[in-house]
Amino acid sequence: MEDWRRIDIDAYDPESGRLTVEDLKPPYSHLLTLQELQPAIQQLRAYAASGDFVSAVQVFTSEPPYSADEQAKSQYFFGVLEVLTQVRQADIANIIKQLDAKQQDVLVKYLYKGMSIPEGQKHGGILLAWFEKLTQVSGVNPIVHYLSDRRTV
């Protein structure tokens, strides 16, 4: 035994449960497809076209498609981005105040996703305005929840 301080004692414990990457993934019973998300995307676009942005934001923040494949999530995000970019900056704070804490957490996920892809970066100023108003209304709680949550939008 060269250096007893470097021994991994958990390796010798039969009851120590080593977690794998698969253990950390949330269990989903079924993966949503683009065809299953199409009605929700159309509903978002209909709300945006009619100017009912409060309902549109409440829809996409209340039931995010966590269990969808990447293509479906991407198409859904483009519908969300369409809604976010059409809202006037004067109305953003009022919309955010009507969301509960979980919906604000989901909104932060969409804002970070938008800032991380080229399509969203084209509208960076608008997304930053949303981000600013969100932090003014709810503080840093949604950001902390975003950093600690494994589910992605």
mmCIF file of C-alpha atoms in Angstrom:
data_model
loop_
_atom_site.group_PDB
_atom_site.id
_atom_site.type_symbol
_atom_site.label_atom_id
_atom_site.label_comp_id
_atom_site.label_asym_id
_atom_site.label_seq_id
_atom_site.Cartn_x
_atom_site.Cartn_y
_atom_site.Cartn_z
ATOM 1 C CA MET A 1 0.000 0.000 0.000
ATOM 2 C CA GLU A 2 1.912 2.999 -1.276
ATOM 3 C CA ASP A 3 -0.316 5.918 -0.348
ATOM 4 C CA TRP A 4 -3.247 5.005 1.874
ATOM 5 C CA ARG A 5 -4.765 8.493 1.448
ATOM 6 C CA ARG A 6 -5.497 7.855 -2.231
ATOM 7 C CA ILE A 7 -7.479 4.635 -1.753
ATOM 8 C CA ASP A 8 -11.068 4.836 -3.013
ATOM 9 C CA ILE A 9 -12.865 3.203 -0.102
ATOM 10 C CA ASP A 10 -16.221 3.395 -1.901
ATOM 11 C CA ALA A 11 -14.902 0.893 -4.437
ATOM 12 C CA TYR A 12 -14.738 -1.712 -1.664
ATOM 13 C CA ASP A 13 -18.235 -1.053 -0.321
ATOM 14 C CA PRO A 14 -20.758 -3.364 -2.032
ATOM 15 C CA GLU A 15 -23.647 -1.105 -1.014
ATOM 16 C CA SER A 16 -22.226 2.090 -2.445
ATOM 17 C CA GLY A 17 -24.399 2.835 -5.440
ATOM 18 C CA ARG A 18 -22.328 4.264 -8.233
ATOM 19 C CA LEU A 19 -24.465 6.408 -10.484
ATOM 20 C CA THR A 20 -24.043 6.208 -14.216
ATOM 21 C CA VAL A 21 -25.043 8.782 -16.822
ATOM 22 C CA GLU A 22 -28.135 6.692 -17.590
ATOM 23 C CA ASP A 23 -29.164 6.829 -13.911
ATOM 24 C CA LEU A 24 -29.153 10.624 -14.028
ATOM 25 C CA LYS A 25 -31.443 10.932 -17.050
ATOM 26 C CA PRO A 26 -35.073 11.583 -16.124
ATOM 27 C CA PRO A 27 -37.446 8.718 -16.888
ATOM 28 C CA TYR A 28 -39.812 9.379 -19.765
ATOM 29 C CA SER A 29 -42.443 6.926 -20.735
ATOM 30 C CA HIS A 30 -42.488 8.042 -24.350
ATOM 31 C CA LEU A 31 -40.612 10.397 -26.630
ATOM 32 C CA LEU A 32 -42.756 13.105 -28.241
ATOM 33 C CA THR A 33 -42.459 13.529 -31.982
ATOM 34 C CA LEU A 34 -42.826 16.604 -34.151
ATOM 35 C CA GLN A 35 -46.271 15.452 -35.310
ATOM 36 C CA GLU A 36 -47.475 15.315 -31.697
ATOM 37 C CA LEU A 37 -46.150 18.830 -31.007
ATOM 38 C CA GLN A 38 -47.566 20.396 -34.199
ATOM 39 C CA PRO A 39 -50.928 21.338 -32.587
ATOM 40 C CA ALA A 40 -49.133 23.126 -29.743
ATOM 41 C CA ILE A 41 -46.901 24.975 -32.212
ATOM 42 C CA GLN A 42 -49.948 26.024 -34.246
ATOM 43 C CA GLN A 43 -51.666 27.202 -31.067
ATOM 44 C CA LEU A 44 -48.631 29.354 -30.182
ATOM 45 C CA ARG A 45 -48.646 30.902 -33.641
ATOM 46 C CA ALA A 46 -52.397 31.525 -33.477
ATOM 47 C CA TYR A 47 -52.045 33.329 -30.134
ATOM 48 C CA ALA A 48 -49.171 35.393 -31.533
ATOM 49 C CA ALA A 49 -51.140 36.284 -34.663
ATOM 50 C CA SER A 50 -54.135 37.407 -32.603
ATOM 51 C CA GLY A 51 -51.961 39.430 -30.210
ATOM 52 C CA ASP A 52 -52.794 37.347 -27.136
ATOM 53 C CA PHE A 53 -49.219 37.117 -25.938
ATOM 54 C CA VAL A 54 -50.122 36.426 -22.307
ATOM 55 C CA SER A 55 -51.888 33.209 -23.272
ATOM 56 C CA ALA A 56 -49.078 32.242 -25.642
ATOM 57 C CA VAL A 57 -46.412 32.650 -22.970
ATOM 58 C CA GLN A 58 -48.521 30.775 -20.431
ATOM 59 C CA VAL A 59 -48.992 27.901 -22.889
ATOM 60 C CA PHE A 60 -45.329 27.378 -23.720
ATOM 61 C CA THR A 61 -44.182 27.812 -20.119
ATOM 62 C CA SER A 62 -46.787 25.534 -18.571
ATOM 63 C CA GLU A 63 -46.060 22.369 -20.555
ATOM 64 C CA PRO A 64 -42.582 22.392 -22.107
ATOM 65 C CA PRO A 65 -41.768 19.385 -24.292
ATOM 66 C CA TYR A 66 -39.013 17.901 -22.112
ATOM 67 C CA SER A 67 -39.567 14.419 -23.522
ATOM 68 C CA ALA A 68 -39.371 15.362 -27.200
ATOM 69 C CA ASP A 69 -36.623 14.510 -29.656
ATOM 70 C CA GLU A 70 -34.189 17.270 -30.643
ATOM 71 C CA GLN A 71 -35.891 18.078 -33.964
ATOM 72 C CA ALA A 72 -39.275 18.503 -32.275
ATOM 73 C CA LYS A 73 -37.765 20.637 -29.501
ATOM 74 C CA SER A 74 -36.103 22.810 -32.121
ATOM 75 C CA GLN A 75 -39.326 23.401 -34.065
ATOM 76 C CA TYR A 76 -41.212 24.121 -30.848
ATOM 77 C CA PHE A 77 -38.519 26.591 -29.832
ATOM 78 C CA PHE A 78 -38.911 28.470 -33.121
ATOM 79 C CA GLY A 79 -42.604 28.913 -32.279
ATOM 80 C CA VAL A 80 -41.634 30.177 -28.822
ATOM 81 C CA LEU A 81 -39.054 32.538 -30.331
ATOM 82 C CA GLU A 82 -41.708 33.900 -32.695
ATOM 83 C CA VAL A 83 -43.903 34.750 -29.709
ATOM 84 C CA LEU A 84 -41.089 36.278 -27.647
ATOM 85 C CA THR A 85 -39.919 38.541 -30.470
ATOM 86 C CA GLN A 86 -43.368 39.947 -31.223
ATOM 87 C CA VAL A 87 -44.079 41.224 -27.698
ATOM 88 C CA ARG A 88 -43.546 44.947 -27.161
ATOM 89 C CA GLN A 89 -40.919 45.751 -24.544
ATOM 90 C CA ALA A 90 -43.455 47.750 -22.525
ATOM 91 C CA ASP A 91 -45.620 44.623 -22.103
ATOM 92 C CA ILE A 92 -42.873 42.183 -21.074
ATOM 93 C CA ALA A 93 -42.939 42.962 -17.336
ATOM 94 C CA ASN A 94 -46.737 42.618 -17.169
ATOM 95 C CA ILE A 95 -46.599 39.223 -18.855
ATOM 96 C CA ILE A 96 -43.858 37.979 -16.543
ATOM 97 C CA LYS A 97 -45.798 39.095 -13.459
ATOM 98 C CA GLN A 98 -48.685 36.847 -14.531
ATOM 99 C CA LEU A 99 -46.468 33.730 -14.543
ATOM 100 C CA ASP A 100 -45.950 31.528 -11.511
ATOM 101 C CA ALA A 101 -42.472 30.486 -10.307
ATOM 102 C CA LYS A 102 -42.332 27.270 -12.364
ATOM 103 C CA GLN A 103 -43.355 29.088 -15.517
ATOM 104 C CA GLN A 104 -40.650 31.688 -14.904
ATOM 105 C CA ASP A 105 -38.112 28.857 -14.560
ATOM 106 C CA VAL A 106 -39.170 27.494 -17.949
ATOM 107 C CA LEU A 107 -39.011 30.966 -19.486
ATOM 108 C CA VAL A 108 -35.383 31.276 -18.375
ATOM 109 C CA LYS A 109 -34.613 27.959 -20.085
ATOM 110 C CA TYR A 110 -36.020 29.275 -23.356
ATOM 111 C CA LEU A 111 -34.124 32.551 -23.009
ATOM 112 C CA TYR A 112 -30.819 30.770 -22.452
ATOM 113 C CA LYS A 113 -31.522 28.433 -25.350
ATOM 114 C CA GLY A 114 -32.300 31.413 -27.566
ATOM 115 C CA MET A 115 -29.079 33.147 -26.627
ATOM 116 C CA SER A 116 -27.081 29.989 -27.375
ATOM 117 C CA ILE A 117 -28.183 29.386 -30.981
ATOM 118 C CA PRO A 118 -27.641 31.619 -34.042
ATOM 119 C CA GLU A 119 -31.368 32.080 -34.745
ATOM 120 C CA GLY A 120 -31.912 33.416 -31.245
ATOM 121 C CA GLN A 121 -28.781 35.547 -31.297
ATOM 122 C CA LYS A 122 -30.283 37.512 -34.186
ATOM 123 C CA HIS A 123 -32.900 38.670 -31.666
ATOM 124 C CA GLY A 124 -30.422 38.975 -28.785
ATOM 125 C CA GLY A 125 -31.590 42.423 -27.706
ATOM 126 C CA ILE A 126 -35.170 41.254 -27.318
ATOM 127 C CA LEU A 127 -34.146 38.138 -25.410
ATOM 128 C CA LEU A 128 -31.954 40.225 -23.118
ATOM 129 C CA ALA A 129 -34.902 42.560 -22.483
ATOM 130 C CA TRP A 130 -36.963 39.518 -21.437
ATOM 131 C CA PHE A 131 -34.086 38.334 -19.262
ATOM 132 C CA GLU A 132 -33.734 41.756 -17.611
ATOM 133 C CA LYS A 133 -37.444 42.044 -16.830
ATOM 134 C CA LEU A 134 -37.524 38.472 -15.523
ATOM 135 C CA THR A 135 -34.676 39.112 -13.093
ATOM 136 C CA GLN A 136 -36.305 42.360 -11.974
ATOM 137 C CA VAL A 137 -39.575 40.589 -11.220
ATOM 138 C CA SER A 138 -38.328 37.322 -9.709
ATOM 139 C CA GLY A 139 -34.669 37.850 -8.808
ATOM 140 C CA VAL A 140 -32.075 35.169 -9.488
ATOM 141 C CA ASN A 141 -34.213 32.182 -8.458
ATOM 142 C CA PRO A 142 -35.067 31.093 -12.039
ATOM 143 C CA ILE A 143 -31.384 31.280 -12.985
ATOM 144 C CA VAL A 144 -30.394 29.052 -10.059
ATOM 145 C CA HIS A 145 -33.152 26.592 -10.951
ATOM 146 C CA TYR A 146 -31.980 26.600 -14.582
ATOM 147 C CA LEU A 147 -28.429 25.772 -13.534
ATOM 148 C CA SER A 148 -29.513 22.897 -11.303
ATOM 149 C CA ASP A 149 -32.185 21.340 -13.533
ATOM 150 C CA ARG A 150 -31.206 18.546 -15.923
ATOM 151 C CA ARG A 151 -34.293 18.872 -18.117
ATOM 152 C CA THR A 152 -33.775 20.832 -21.309
ATOM 153 C CA VAL A 153 -36.181 22.583 -23.625
#
